[in-house]
């Protein structure tokens, strides 16, 4: 005789064949099934979370090349301000950022792009053609035409952005 014994009035007996308890073999199979299912679900969730955490930076943070002007919009040797609207996408969040960039074209195939954001506290600088300087209206910061600090509180030159001219004359800036 094998299998568990059950107490009953008058002695021990084998469980009835219609016992609600599954046999040990069925219990092991059920446990294996549940464990496997839990491992699959857990593994899938971990993969999803890992893919989300390790994904590349969002589009809003990624550098991108944008068309800032055409050479026909520029004047050789003179900084020209261009307002660039950059779409920001971060998950479900959508917005636009406006950035001013000054393009200085050499009249041929080279262009420099200077950020219009003052390096002191972030105001927008303007080009003063009379003095050939960039001037910040907030605290009097002054920058040379090449972006170096001439006077005032800015701690460093205007940021330089990568820029290029395509064969069709489009001026591209990397933000
Ligand atoms: S923000 Fe430009 S000088 Fe202060």
PDB file of C-alpha atoms and ligand atoms in Angstrom:
ATOM      1  CA  UNK A   1       0.000   0.000   0.000  1.00  0.00           C
ATOM      2  CA  UNK A   2       1.256   3.424  -0.818  1.00  0.00           C
ATOM      3  CA  UNK A   3       0.021   6.989  -0.613  1.00  0.00           C
ATOM      4  CA  UNK A   4      -1.048   9.106   2.337  1.00  0.00           C
ATOM      5  CA  UNK A   5      -3.189   7.642   5.067  1.00  0.00           C
ATOM      6  CA  UNK A   6      -6.222   9.445   6.448  1.00  0.00           C
ATOM      7  CA  UNK A   7      -7.468   9.171  10.010  1.00  0.00           C
ATOM      8  CA  UNK A   8     -11.015   8.143  10.366  1.00  0.00           C
ATOM      9  CA  UNK A   9     -13.113   6.770  13.116  1.00  0.00           C
ATOM     10  CA  UNK A  10     -11.965   3.281  13.728  1.00  0.00           C
ATOM     11  CA  UNK A  11      -8.492   3.512  12.159  1.00  0.00           C
ATOM     12  CA  UNK A  12      -6.455   4.681   9.168  1.00  0.00           C
ATOM     13  CA  UNK A  13      -7.560   4.368   5.614  1.00  0.00           C
ATOM     14  CA  UNK A  14      -6.518   5.335   2.089  1.00  0.00           C
ATOM     15  CA  UNK A  15      -8.049   8.550   0.708  1.00  0.00           C
ATOM     16  CA  UNK A  16     -11.057   8.049  -1.476  1.00  0.00           C
ATOM     17  CA  UNK A  17     -10.257   8.105  -5.167  1.00  0.00           C
ATOM     18  CA  UNK A  18     -12.324  11.295  -5.567  1.00  0.00           C
ATOM     19  CA  UNK A  19     -10.031  13.235  -3.151  1.00  0.00           C
ATOM     20  CA  UNK A  20      -9.860  16.967  -4.012  1.00  0.00           C
ATOM     21  CA  UNK A  21      -6.083  16.954  -3.425  1.00  0.00           C
ATOM     22  CA  UNK A  22      -4.020  16.486  -6.583  1.00  0.00           C
ATOM     23  CA  UNK A  23      -1.565  13.689  -6.589  1.00  0.00           C
ATOM     24  CA  UNK A  24       2.084  14.563  -5.831  1.00  0.00           C
ATOM     25  CA  UNK A  25       2.947  14.229  -9.501  1.00  0.00           C
ATOM     26  CA  UNK A  26       0.213  16.634 -10.512  1.00  0.00           C
ATOM     27  CA  UNK A  27       1.247  19.077  -7.763  1.00  0.00           C
ATOM     28  CA  UNK A  28       4.826  19.072  -9.034  1.00  0.00           C
ATOM     29  CA  UNK A  29       3.643  19.618 -12.598  1.00  0.00           C
ATOM     30  CA  UNK A  30       1.358  22.444 -11.484  1.00  0.00           C
ATOM     31  CA  UNK A  31       4.186  24.063  -9.463  1.00  0.00           C
ATOM     32  CA  UNK A  32       6.537  23.788 -12.439  1.00  0.00           C
ATOM     33  CA  UNK A  33       3.918  25.363 -14.692  1.00  0.00           C
ATOM     34  CA  UNK A  34       3.283  28.249 -12.274  1.00  0.00           C
ATOM     35  CA  UNK A  35       7.009  28.838 -11.769  1.00  0.00           C
ATOM     36  CA  UNK A  36       7.649  28.802 -15.503  1.00  0.00           C
ATOM     37  CA  UNK A  37       4.792  31.216 -16.157  1.00  0.00           C
ATOM     38  CA  UNK A  38       6.021  33.542 -13.385  1.00  0.00           C
ATOM     39  CA  UNK A  39       9.563  33.420 -14.781  1.00  0.00           C
ATOM     40  CA  UNK A  40       8.315  34.236 -18.291  1.00  0.00           C
ATOM     41  CA  UNK A  41       6.171  37.137 -17.099  1.00  0.00           C
ATOM     42  CA  UNK A  42       8.952  38.438 -14.825  1.00  0.00           C
ATOM     43  CA  UNK A  43      11.529  38.105 -17.576  1.00  0.00           C
ATOM     44  CA  UNK A  44       9.306  39.915 -20.036  1.00  0.00           C
ATOM     45  CA  UNK A  45       8.685  42.769 -17.620  1.00  0.00           C
ATOM     46  CA  UNK A  46      12.399  43.014 -16.822  1.00  0.00           C
ATOM     47  CA  UNK A  47      13.204  43.183 -20.527  1.00  0.00           C
ATOM     48  CA  UNK A  48      10.657  45.964 -21.008  1.00  0.00           C
ATOM     49  CA  UNK A  49      11.952  47.961 -18.051  1.00  0.00           C
ATOM     50  CA  UNK A  50      15.551  47.430 -19.167  1.00  0.00           C
ATOM     51  CA  UNK A  51      14.802  48.500 -22.719  1.00  0.00           C
ATOM     52  CA  UNK A  52      13.087  51.641 -21.406  1.00  0.00           C
ATOM     53  CA  UNK A  53      15.963  52.494 -19.041  1.00  0.00           C
ATOM     54  CA  UNK A  54      18.698  51.851 -21.582  1.00  0.00           C
ATOM     55  CA  UNK A  55      17.027  53.443 -24.574  1.00  0.00           C
ATOM     56  CA  UNK A  56      18.943  56.269 -26.267  1.00  0.00           C
ATOM     57  CA  UNK A  57      18.346  59.763 -25.015  1.00  0.00           C
ATOM     58  CA  UNK A  58      15.010  61.204 -26.004  1.00  0.00           C
ATOM     59  CA  UNK A  59      14.627  63.156 -29.191  1.00  0.00           C
ATOM     60  CA  UNK A  60      14.538  66.374 -27.178  1.00  0.00           C
ATOM     61  CA  UNK A  61      18.026  65.700 -25.876  1.00  0.00           C
ATOM     62  CA  UNK A  62      19.562  64.308 -29.054  1.00  0.00           C
ATOM     63  CA  UNK A  63      21.722  66.512 -31.220  1.00  0.00           C
ATOM     64  CA  UNK A  64      20.276  67.191 -34.617  1.00  0.00           C
ATOM     65  CA  UNK A  65      21.104  69.127 -37.745  1.00  0.00           C
ATOM     66  CA  UNK A  66      18.537  71.724 -38.715  1.00  0.00           C
ATOM     67  CA  UNK A  67      18.317  74.084 -41.635  1.00  0.00           C
ATOM     68  CA  UNK A  68      19.004  77.568 -40.301  1.00  0.00           C
ATOM     69  CA  UNK A  69      19.146  79.618 -43.508  1.00  0.00           C
ATOM     70  CA  UNK A  70      20.282  79.707 -47.095  1.00  0.00           C
ATOM     71  CA  UNK A  71      23.442  81.531 -48.109  1.00  0.00           C
ATOM     72  CA  UNK A  72      21.188  83.937 -50.026  1.00  0.00           C
ATOM     73  CA  UNK A  73      19.807  85.047 -46.620  1.00  0.00           C
ATOM     74  CA  UNK A  74      23.281  85.900 -45.330  1.00  0.00           C
ATOM     75  CA  UNK A  75      25.703  88.744 -45.834  1.00  0.00           C
ATOM     76  CA  UNK A  76      29.392  87.944 -45.987  1.00  0.00           C
ATOM     77  CA  UNK A  77      31.257  88.800 -42.802  1.00  0.00           C
ATOM     78  CA  UNK A  78      28.209  90.087 -40.915  1.00  0.00           C
ATOM     79  CA  UNK A  79      26.518  88.046 -38.166  1.00  0.00           C
ATOM     80  CA  UNK A  80      22.915  87.393 -39.131  1.00  0.00           C
ATOM     81  CA  UNK A  81      20.470  86.294 -36.448  1.00  0.00           C
ATOM     82  CA  UNK A  82      18.270  83.326 -37.270  1.00  0.00           C
ATOM     83  CA  UNK A  83      15.495  82.058 -35.048  1.00  0.00           C
ATOM     84  CA  UNK A  84      15.356  78.288 -35.083  1.00  0.00           C
ATOM     85  CA  UNK A  85      12.312  76.453 -33.800  1.00  0.00           C
ATOM     86  CA  UNK A  86      13.270  73.075 -32.446  1.00  0.00           C
ATOM     87  CA  UNK A  87      10.585  70.451 -31.790  1.00  0.00           C
ATOM     88  CA  UNK A  88      10.934  68.877 -28.365  1.00  0.00           C
ATOM     89  CA  UNK A  89       9.626  65.347 -27.957  1.00  0.00           C
ATOM     90  CA  UNK A  90       9.918  63.511 -24.670  1.00  0.00           C
ATOM     91  CA  UNK A  91       7.611  60.528 -24.467  1.00  0.00           C
ATOM     92  CA  UNK A  92       4.100  61.945 -24.775  1.00  0.00           C
ATOM     93  CA  UNK A  93       5.342  65.500 -24.154  1.00  0.00           C
ATOM     94  CA  UNK A  94       5.504  67.728 -27.232  1.00  0.00           C
ATOM     95  CA  UNK A  95       6.706  71.316 -27.330  1.00  0.00           C
ATOM     96  CA  UNK A  96       8.915  73.697 -29.267  1.00  0.00           C
ATOM     97  CA  UNK A  97      12.004  75.607 -28.216  1.00  0.00           C
ATOM     98  CA  UNK A  98      13.140  78.792 -29.932  1.00  0.00           C
ATOM     99  CA  UNK A  99      16.854  79.402 -30.239  1.00  0.00           C
ATOM    100  CA  UNK A 100      18.635  82.327 -31.765  1.00  0.00           C
ATOM    101  CA  UNK A 101      21.765  81.524 -33.706  1.00  0.00           C
ATOM    102  CA  UNK A 102      24.078  84.038 -35.359  1.00  0.00           C
ATOM    103  CA  UNK A 103      25.505  82.884 -38.660  1.00  0.00           C
ATOM    104  CA  UNK A 104      28.726  84.421 -39.909  1.00  0.00           C
ATOM    105  CA  UNK A 105      29.336  83.503 -43.550  1.00  0.00           C
ATOM    106  CA  UNK A 106      32.692  84.027 -45.207  1.00  0.00           C
ATOM    107  CA  UNK A 107      31.028  84.623 -48.558  1.00  0.00           C
ATOM    108  CA  UNK A 108      32.110  81.251 -49.910  1.00  0.00           C
ATOM    109  CA  UNK A 109      31.809  77.744 -48.452  1.00  0.00           C
ATOM    110  CA  UNK A 110      32.408  78.363 -44.765  1.00  0.00           C
ATOM    111  CA  UNK A 111      30.045  79.537 -42.078  1.00  0.00           C
ATOM    112  CA  UNK A 112      30.324  79.953 -38.306  1.00  0.00           C
ATOM    113  CA  UNK A 113      27.363  79.627 -35.975  1.00  0.00           C
ATOM    114  CA  UNK A 114      27.329  81.342 -32.590  1.00  0.00           C
ATOM    115  CA  UNK A 115      24.663  80.779 -30.010  1.00  0.00           C
ATOM    116  CA  UNK A 116      22.656  83.882 -29.222  1.00  0.00           C
ATOM    117  CA  UNK A 117      22.375  82.904 -25.579  1.00  0.00           C
ATOM    118  CA  UNK A 118      24.490  84.947 -23.183  1.00  0.00           C
ATOM    119  CA  UNK A 119      26.771  82.759 -21.096  1.00  0.00           C
ATOM    120  CA  UNK A 120      26.127  84.848 -17.992  1.00  0.00           C
ATOM    121  CA  UNK A 121      22.478  84.194 -17.166  1.00  0.00           C
ATOM    122  CA  UNK A 122      21.011  83.184 -20.484  1.00  0.00           C
ATOM    123  CA  UNK A 123      19.551  86.384 -21.956  1.00  0.00           C
ATOM    124  CA  UNK A 124      19.521  86.762 -25.729  1.00  0.00           C
ATOM    125  CA  UNK A 125      22.319  88.882 -27.109  1.00  0.00           C
ATOM    126  CA  UNK A 126      21.935  91.185 -30.092  1.00  0.00           C
ATOM    127  CA  UNK A 127      24.364  92.233 -32.799  1.00  0.00           C
ATOM    128  CA  UNK A 128      25.449  95.870 -32.719  1.00  0.00           C
ATOM    129  CA  UNK A 129      26.736  96.720 -36.166  1.00  0.00           C
ATOM    130  CA  UNK A 130      27.952 100.147 -35.028  1.00  0.00           C
ATOM    131  CA  UNK A 131      30.517  98.654 -32.629  1.00  0.00           C
ATOM    132  CA  UNK A 132      30.835  95.224 -34.255  1.00  0.00           C
ATOM    133  CA  UNK A 133      30.000  93.517 -30.981  1.00  0.00           C
ATOM    134  CA  UNK A 134      27.306  91.349 -29.501  1.00  0.00           C
ATOM    135  CA  UNK A 135      25.599  93.054 -26.572  1.00  0.00           C
ATOM    136  CA  UNK A 136      23.541  91.546 -23.838  1.00  0.00           C
ATOM    137  CA  UNK A 137      20.700  93.788 -22.641  1.00  0.00           C
ATOM    138  CA  UNK A 138      20.458  92.219 -19.184  1.00  0.00           C
ATOM    139  CA  UNK A 139      23.724  93.079 -17.414  1.00  0.00           C
ATOM    140  CA  UNK A 140      25.785  94.783 -20.065  1.00  0.00           C
ATOM    141  CA  UNK A 141      27.831  91.843 -21.279  1.00  0.00           C
ATOM    142  CA  UNK A 142      29.732  92.539 -24.485  1.00  0.00           C
ATOM    143  CA  UNK A 143      31.200  89.972 -26.867  1.00  0.00           C
ATOM    144  CA  UNK A 144      33.558  90.412 -29.792  1.00  0.00           C
ATOM    145  CA  UNK A 145      32.348  89.469 -33.270  1.00  0.00           C
ATOM    146  CA  UNK A 146      33.996  86.058 -32.909  1.00  0.00           C
ATOM    147  CA  UNK A 147      32.167  85.407 -29.628  1.00  0.00           C
ATOM    148  CA  UNK A 148      34.981  86.181 -27.182  1.00  0.00           C
ATOM    149  CA  UNK A 149      34.054  88.158 -24.088  1.00  0.00           C
ATOM    150  CA  UNK A 150      34.963  91.827 -24.455  1.00  0.00           C
ATOM    151  CA  UNK A 151      33.599  93.100 -21.147  1.00  0.00           C
ATOM    152  CA  UNK A 152      30.985  92.597 -18.486  1.00  0.00           C
ATOM    153  CA  UNK A 153      29.978  89.592 -16.423  1.00  0.00           C
ATOM    154  CA  UNK A 154      29.841  86.739 -19.008  1.00  0.00           C
ATOM    155  CA  UNK A 155      32.219  84.030 -17.765  1.00  0.00           C
ATOM    156  CA  UNK A 156      33.015  82.570 -21.178  1.00  0.00           C
ATOM    157  CA  UNK A 157      32.602  83.186 -24.904  1.00  0.00           C
ATOM    158  CA  UNK A 158      29.376  82.582 -26.765  1.00  0.00           C
ATOM    159  CA  UNK A 159      28.924  78.922 -27.556  1.00  0.00           C
ATOM    160  CA  UNK A 160      29.914  77.847 -31.040  1.00  0.00           C
ATOM    161  CA  UNK A 161      27.701  75.392 -32.888  1.00  0.00           C
ATOM    162  CA  UNK A 162      28.761  73.083 -35.682  1.00  0.00           C
ATOM    163  CA  UNK A 163      27.600  74.495 -39.000  1.00  0.00           C
ATOM    164  CA  UNK A 164      27.890  73.499 -42.628  1.00  0.00           C
ATOM    165  CA  UNK A 165      26.788  74.657 -46.055  1.00  0.00           C
ATOM    166  CA  UNK A 166      25.200  72.102 -48.358  1.00  0.00           C
ATOM    167  CA  UNK A 167      25.730  72.075 -52.115  1.00  0.00           C
ATOM    168  CA  UNK A 168      22.335  73.680 -52.620  1.00  0.00           C
ATOM    169  CA  UNK A 169      23.303  76.592 -50.365  1.00  0.00           C
ATOM    170  CA  UNK A 170      21.313  75.503 -47.319  1.00  0.00           C
ATOM    171  CA  UNK A 171      23.084  76.383 -44.082  1.00  0.00           C
ATOM    172  CA  UNK A 172      22.765  73.592 -41.543  1.00  0.00           C
ATOM    173  CA  UNK A 173      23.403  73.966 -37.831  1.00  0.00           C
ATOM    174  CA  UNK A 174      23.790  71.203 -35.279  1.00  0.00           C
ATOM    175  CA  UNK A 175      21.803  71.858 -32.128  1.00  0.00           C
TER     176      UNK A 175
HETATM  177  S1  LIG B   1      22.669  87.623 -18.887  1.00  0.00           S
HETATM  178 FE1  LIG B   1      23.973  88.577 -20.310  1.00  0.00          FE
HETATM  179  S2  LIG B   1      25.240  89.811 -19.087  1.00  0.00           S
HETATM  180 FE2  LIG B   1      23.947  88.859 -17.679  1.00  0.00          FE
END
